[in-house]
Amino acid sequence: MTKSIVPALCLAALAAAVPLGAQPAMPKPGSKSIAGISGGTYKVDSWHTLVTWRVDHMGFTPYTGIFGDVTGTLELDPKRPAAAKVDVTIPVAKVTTASAALTAHLLRAPKDAGGKPDFFGADPAPAHFVSTGVKLLGKDHAAISGTLTLNGVTKPVVLDTMFYGAGKMPAMMGGGDGVGFTARTTIKRSDFGLGFGVPMVSDAVALDIAAGFMK
């Protein structure tokens, strides 16, 4: 049984054993204290890590979509936070939007053989971010520099990153140490060969990231 299934099964068993309305209060394992961060190599918590993207649609509305099922690692030493390293992979083929038709368009193959798709096309390669440096801006704030490879193009990006929480999971939920961050950046999709519809749909894409890691 994988670790990722254990917490859900434990919660289900607890709910079944305790009558409705009598469930014991369970404190949150994570806290805002950086003292809760332990060193080592973490793996991305794929169930609870999201990359949310947002574009301007014709000047009428902002439109949002999501990438999930992120995988990767974080190497972290709380005594040397500037030496942290992040390596994550984002499955572009699993892009999610509120419109089935739009999702299908994002992943649609080109109409002509050998042509260029409007957006990602069918079976797109995953995106890949690798950190190259960390600049501390405060106890819980850092700028993480790195390279983003998307649609076969690699460009430098900087993530404005905030510590969100850390702590140890209860034994009944599998144990292990967890840490989480939020991050923001903006990229130009045309830089990655994804300029279809600019400027009707904005070239600028805002990325909001919620990243959880466990070890």
CSV table of C-alpha atoms in Angstrom, one decimal:
chain,number,residue,atom,x,y,z
A,1,MET,CA,0.0,0.0,0.0
A,2,THR,CA,1.4,3.3,-1.0
A,3,LYS,CA,2.0,6.1,1.5
A,4,SER,CA,-0.3,8.4,-0.4
A,5,ILE,CA,-3.3,6.1,0.2
A,6,VAL,CA,-2.7,5.7,3.9
A,7,PRO,CA,-4.0,9.1,5.1
A,8,ALA,CA,-7.3,8.8,3.2
A,9,LEU,CA,-7.9,5.2,4.5
A,10,CYS,CA,-7.1,6.3,8.1
A,11,LEU,CA,-9.5,9.2,7.9
A,12,ALA,CA,-12.2,7.0,6.5
A,13,ALA,CA,-11.8,4.5,9.3
A,14,LEU,CA,-11.9,7.2,11.9
A,15,ALA,CA,-15.1,8.7,10.5
A,16,ALA,CA,-16.7,5.2,10.4
A,17,ALA,CA,-15.7,4.5,14.0
A,18,VAL,CA,-16.9,7.7,15.6
A,19,PRO,CA,-20.6,8.7,15.4
A,20,LEU,CA,-21.5,11.7,13.3
A,21,GLY,CA,-21.1,14.9,15.2
A,22,ALA,CA,-18.8,13.4,17.8
A,23,GLN,CA,-15.6,13.4,15.7
A,24,PRO,CA,-12.6,14.4,17.9
A,25,ALA,CA,-10.9,17.7,16.9
A,26,MET,CA,-7.6,17.0,15.1
A,27,PRO,CA,-5.0,19.8,15.2
A,28,LYS,CA,-3.4,20.7,12.0
A,29,PRO,CA,0.0,19.1,11.6
A,30,GLY,CA,1.5,22.0,9.8
A,31,SER,CA,2.3,25.4,11.3
A,32,LYS,CA,3.7,28.8,10.1
A,33,SER,CA,6.8,28.3,12.2
A,34,ILE,CA,10.0,27.8,10.2
A,35,ALA,CA,11.3,25.9,13.2
A,36,GLY,CA,9.1,23.0,12.0
A,37,ILE,CA,11.2,22.6,8.8
A,38,SER,CA,13.5,19.5,8.8
A,39,GLY,CA,16.3,18.9,6.4
A,40,GLY,CA,16.6,16.3,3.7
A,41,THR,CA,15.2,15.3,0.3
A,42,TYR,CA,11.4,15.7,-0.1
A,43,LYS,CA,9.1,14.5,-2.8
A,44,VAL,CA,6.3,16.6,-4.3
A,45,ASP,CA,2.9,15.9,-2.7
A,46,SER,CA,1.2,15.4,-6.0
A,47,TRP,CA,-2.3,15.3,-4.5
A,48,HIS,CA,-1.9,18.8,-3.1
A,49,THR,CA,0.4,20.6,-5.5
A,50,LEU,CA,-1.2,22.8,-8.2
A,51,VAL,CA,0.1,25.2,-10.8
A,52,THR,CA,-2.8,27.7,-11.6
A,53,TRP,CA,-2.5,29.8,-14.7
A,54,ARG,CA,-4.4,32.9,-15.6
A,55,VAL,CA,-4.8,34.9,-18.8
A,56,ASP,CA,-6.8,37.9,-19.9
A,57,HIS,CA,-9.5,36.9,-22.3
A,58,MET,CA,-10.3,39.7,-24.8
A,59,GLY,CA,-10.2,42.4,-22.1
A,60,PHE,CA,-13.5,41.1,-20.7
A,61,THR,CA,-12.5,38.5,-18.1
A,62,PRO,CA,-9.6,36.8,-16.5
A,63,TYR,CA,-9.6,33.0,-17.3
A,64,THR,CA,-8.0,30.4,-15.1
A,65,GLY,CA,-6.8,26.8,-15.6
A,66,ILE,CA,-4.8,24.3,-13.6
A,67,PHE,CA,-2.0,21.9,-14.0
A,68,GLY,CA,-1.9,19.1,-11.4
A,69,ASP,CA,-0.2,15.7,-10.8
A,70,VAL,CA,3.1,17.5,-10.4
A,71,THR,CA,6.1,15.3,-9.5
A,72,GLY,CA,9.7,16.1,-8.4
A,73,THR,CA,12.0,16.7,-5.5
A,74,LEU,CA,13.1,19.4,-3.1
A,75,GLU,CA,16.5,19.3,-1.3
A,76,LEU,CA,16.3,21.5,1.8
A,77,ASP,CA,18.6,22.3,4.7
A,78,PRO,CA,17.0,24.7,7.2
A,79,LYS,CA,20.5,25.8,8.2
A,80,ARG,CA,21.4,26.7,4.6
A,81,PRO,CA,18.1,27.7,2.9
A,82,ALA,CA,19.9,29.5,0.1
A,83,ALA,CA,21.3,26.2,-1.0
A,84,ALA,CA,17.9,24.6,-1.5
A,85,LYS,CA,17.3,22.9,-4.9
A,86,VAL,CA,14.0,22.2,-6.6
A,87,ASP,CA,13.4,19.9,-9.6
A,88,VAL,CA,9.7,19.5,-10.7
A,89,THR,CA,7.9,18.1,-13.7
A,90,ILE,CA,4.4,19.3,-14.7
A,91,PRO,CA,2.3,17.1,-17.0
A,92,VAL,CA,1.0,19.5,-19.6
A,93,ALA,CA,-1.2,16.8,-21.1
A,94,LYS,CA,-3.3,16.8,-17.9
A,95,VAL,CA,-4.2,20.5,-18.2
A,96,THR,CA,-7.6,21.2,-16.7
A,97,THR,CA,-10.1,24.0,-17.4
A,98,ALA,CA,-13.8,24.6,-16.6
A,99,SER,CA,-14.7,24.0,-20.3
A,100,ALA,CA,-14.3,20.6,-22.0
A,101,ALA,CA,-14.2,22.3,-25.4
A,102,LEU,CA,-11.4,24.6,-24.4
A,103,THR,CA,-9.4,21.8,-22.8
A,104,ALA,CA,-9.8,19.9,-26.1
A,105,HIS,CA,-8.6,22.9,-28.1
A,106,LEU,CA,-5.5,23.3,-25.9
A,107,LEU,CA,-4.6,19.7,-26.7
A,108,ARG,CA,-5.9,19.5,-30.3
A,109,ALA,CA,-3.5,18.3,-32.9
A,110,PRO,CA,-2.8,20.6,-35.9
A,111,LYS,CA,-5.5,20.5,-38.7
A,112,ASP,CA,-2.9,19.8,-41.4
A,113,ALA,CA,-0.3,17.1,-41.3
A,114,GLY,CA,3.0,18.6,-40.3
A,115,GLY,CA,1.3,21.8,-39.2
A,116,LYS,CA,1.7,23.7,-35.9
A,117,PRO,CA,-1.0,23.2,-33.2
A,118,ASP,CA,-2.7,26.3,-31.9
A,119,PHE,CA,-1.6,25.5,-28.3
A,120,PHE,CA,0.0,22.4,-26.8
A,121,GLY,CA,-1.1,19.9,-29.4
A,122,ALA,CA,-1.8,16.2,-28.8
A,123,ASP,CA,0.4,14.4,-26.3
A,124,PRO,CA,2.6,17.4,-25.3
A,125,ALA,CA,5.8,16.9,-23.4
A,126,PRO,CA,5.7,17.7,-19.7
A,127,ALA,CA,7.0,21.1,-18.5
A,128,HIS,CA,10.1,21.0,-16.4
A,129,PHE,CA,11.4,23.5,-13.8
A,130,VAL,CA,14.9,23.3,-12.3
A,131,SER,CA,16.2,25.8,-9.8
A,132,THR,CA,19.5,27.5,-10.3
A,133,GLY,CA,19.7,29.7,-7.3
A,134,VAL,CA,17.8,31.0,-4.2
A,135,LYS,CA,18.0,34.6,-2.9
A,136,LEU,CA,16.6,35.1,0.6
A,137,LEU,CA,14.3,38.1,0.9
A,138,GLY,CA,13.3,37.5,4.5
A,139,LYS,CA,12.8,34.6,7.0
A,140,ASP,CA,9.9,33.2,5.0
A,141,HIS,CA,10.4,34.8,1.6
A,142,ALA,CA,12.8,34.0,-1.3
A,143,ALA,CA,13.3,34.5,-5.0
A,144,ILE,CA,14.0,31.2,-6.6
A,145,SER,CA,15.7,31.5,-10.0
A,146,GLY,CA,15.6,28.6,-12.5
A,147,THR,CA,14.9,27.4,-16.0
A,148,LEU,CA,11.5,26.5,-17.3
A,149,THR,CA,11.2,24.1,-20.3
A,150,LEU,CA,7.8,24.3,-21.9
A,151,ASN,CA,6.8,23.3,-25.4
A,152,GLY,CA,10.4,22.4,-26.2
A,153,VAL,CA,11.7,25.9,-25.3
A,154,THR,CA,13.8,26.7,-22.2
A,155,LYS,CA,13.7,30.1,-20.6
A,156,PRO,CA,14.9,31.6,-17.3
A,157,VAL,CA,12.2,32.4,-14.7
A,158,VAL,CA,12.1,33.7,-11.1
A,159,LEU,CA,9.6,32.5,-8.6
A,160,ASP,CA,8.5,34.9,-5.9
A,161,THR,CA,8.2,32.3,-3.1
A,162,MET,CA,6.7,32.3,0.4
A,163,PHE,CA,7.0,29.7,3.1
A,164,TYR,CA,3.5,28.4,3.9
A,165,GLY,CA,3.9,25.8,6.6
A,166,ALA,CA,5.8,22.8,8.0
A,167,GLY,CA,5.4,20.0,10.5
A,168,LYS,CA,5.1,16.2,11.0
A,169,MET,CA,2.1,14.2,10.0
A,170,PRO,CA,0.4,12.1,12.7
A,171,ALA,CA,1.4,8.5,12.8
A,172,MET,CA,-2.2,7.4,12.0
A,173,MET,CA,-1.9,9.3,8.7
A,174,GLY,CA,1.4,7.8,7.7
A,175,GLY,CA,3.8,10.0,9.6
A,176,GLY,CA,6.6,11.8,7.7
A,177,ASP,CA,7.6,15.4,7.5
A,178,GLY,CA,5.9,18.0,5.3
A,179,VAL,CA,6.6,21.4,4.1
A,180,GLY,CA,4.8,23.8,1.8
A,181,PHE,CA,5.2,27.0,-0.2
A,182,THR,CA,3.3,29.3,-2.4
A,183,ALA,CA,5.0,31.0,-5.4
A,184,ARG,CA,4.1,33.5,-8.2
A,185,THR,CA,5.6,34.5,-11.5
A,186,THR,CA,4.5,35.7,-14.9
A,187,ILE,CA,5.7,34.3,-18.2
A,188,LYS,CA,5.0,35.3,-21.9
A,189,ARG,CA,3.5,32.3,-23.7
A,190,SER,CA,4.9,33.6,-27.0
A,191,ASP,CA,8.4,33.1,-25.6
A,192,PHE,CA,7.6,29.4,-25.6
A,193,GLY,CA,6.1,29.2,-29.1
A,194,LEU,CA,2.5,29.5,-27.8
A,195,GLY,CA,1.5,32.8,-29.2
A,196,PHE,CA,-1.8,31.8,-30.8
A,197,GLY,CA,-4.5,34.4,-30.3
A,198,VAL,CA,-2.3,37.2,-29.0
A,199,PRO,CA,-3.4,39.9,-28.1
A,200,MET,CA,-7.0,38.8,-28.0
A,201,VAL,CA,-5.9,36.4,-25.3
A,202,SER,CA,-3.0,37.9,-23.3
A,203,ASP,CA,0.6,37.0,-24.0
A,204,ALA,CA,1.2,37.4,-20.3
A,205,VAL,CA,0.3,34.3,-18.2
A,206,ALA,CA,0.2,34.7,-14.4
A,207,LEU,CA,1.3,31.5,-12.6
A,208,ASP,CA,0.2,30.9,-9.0
A,209,ILE,CA,1.8,27.8,-7.4
A,210,ALA,CA,0.8,25.9,-4.3
A,211,ALA,CA,3.6,23.3,-3.7
A,212,GLY,CA,3.6,20.7,-1.0
A,213,PHE,CA,6.5,18.3,-0.2
A,214,MET,CA,6.7,15.2,2.0
A,215,LYS,CA,9.5,12.9,3.2
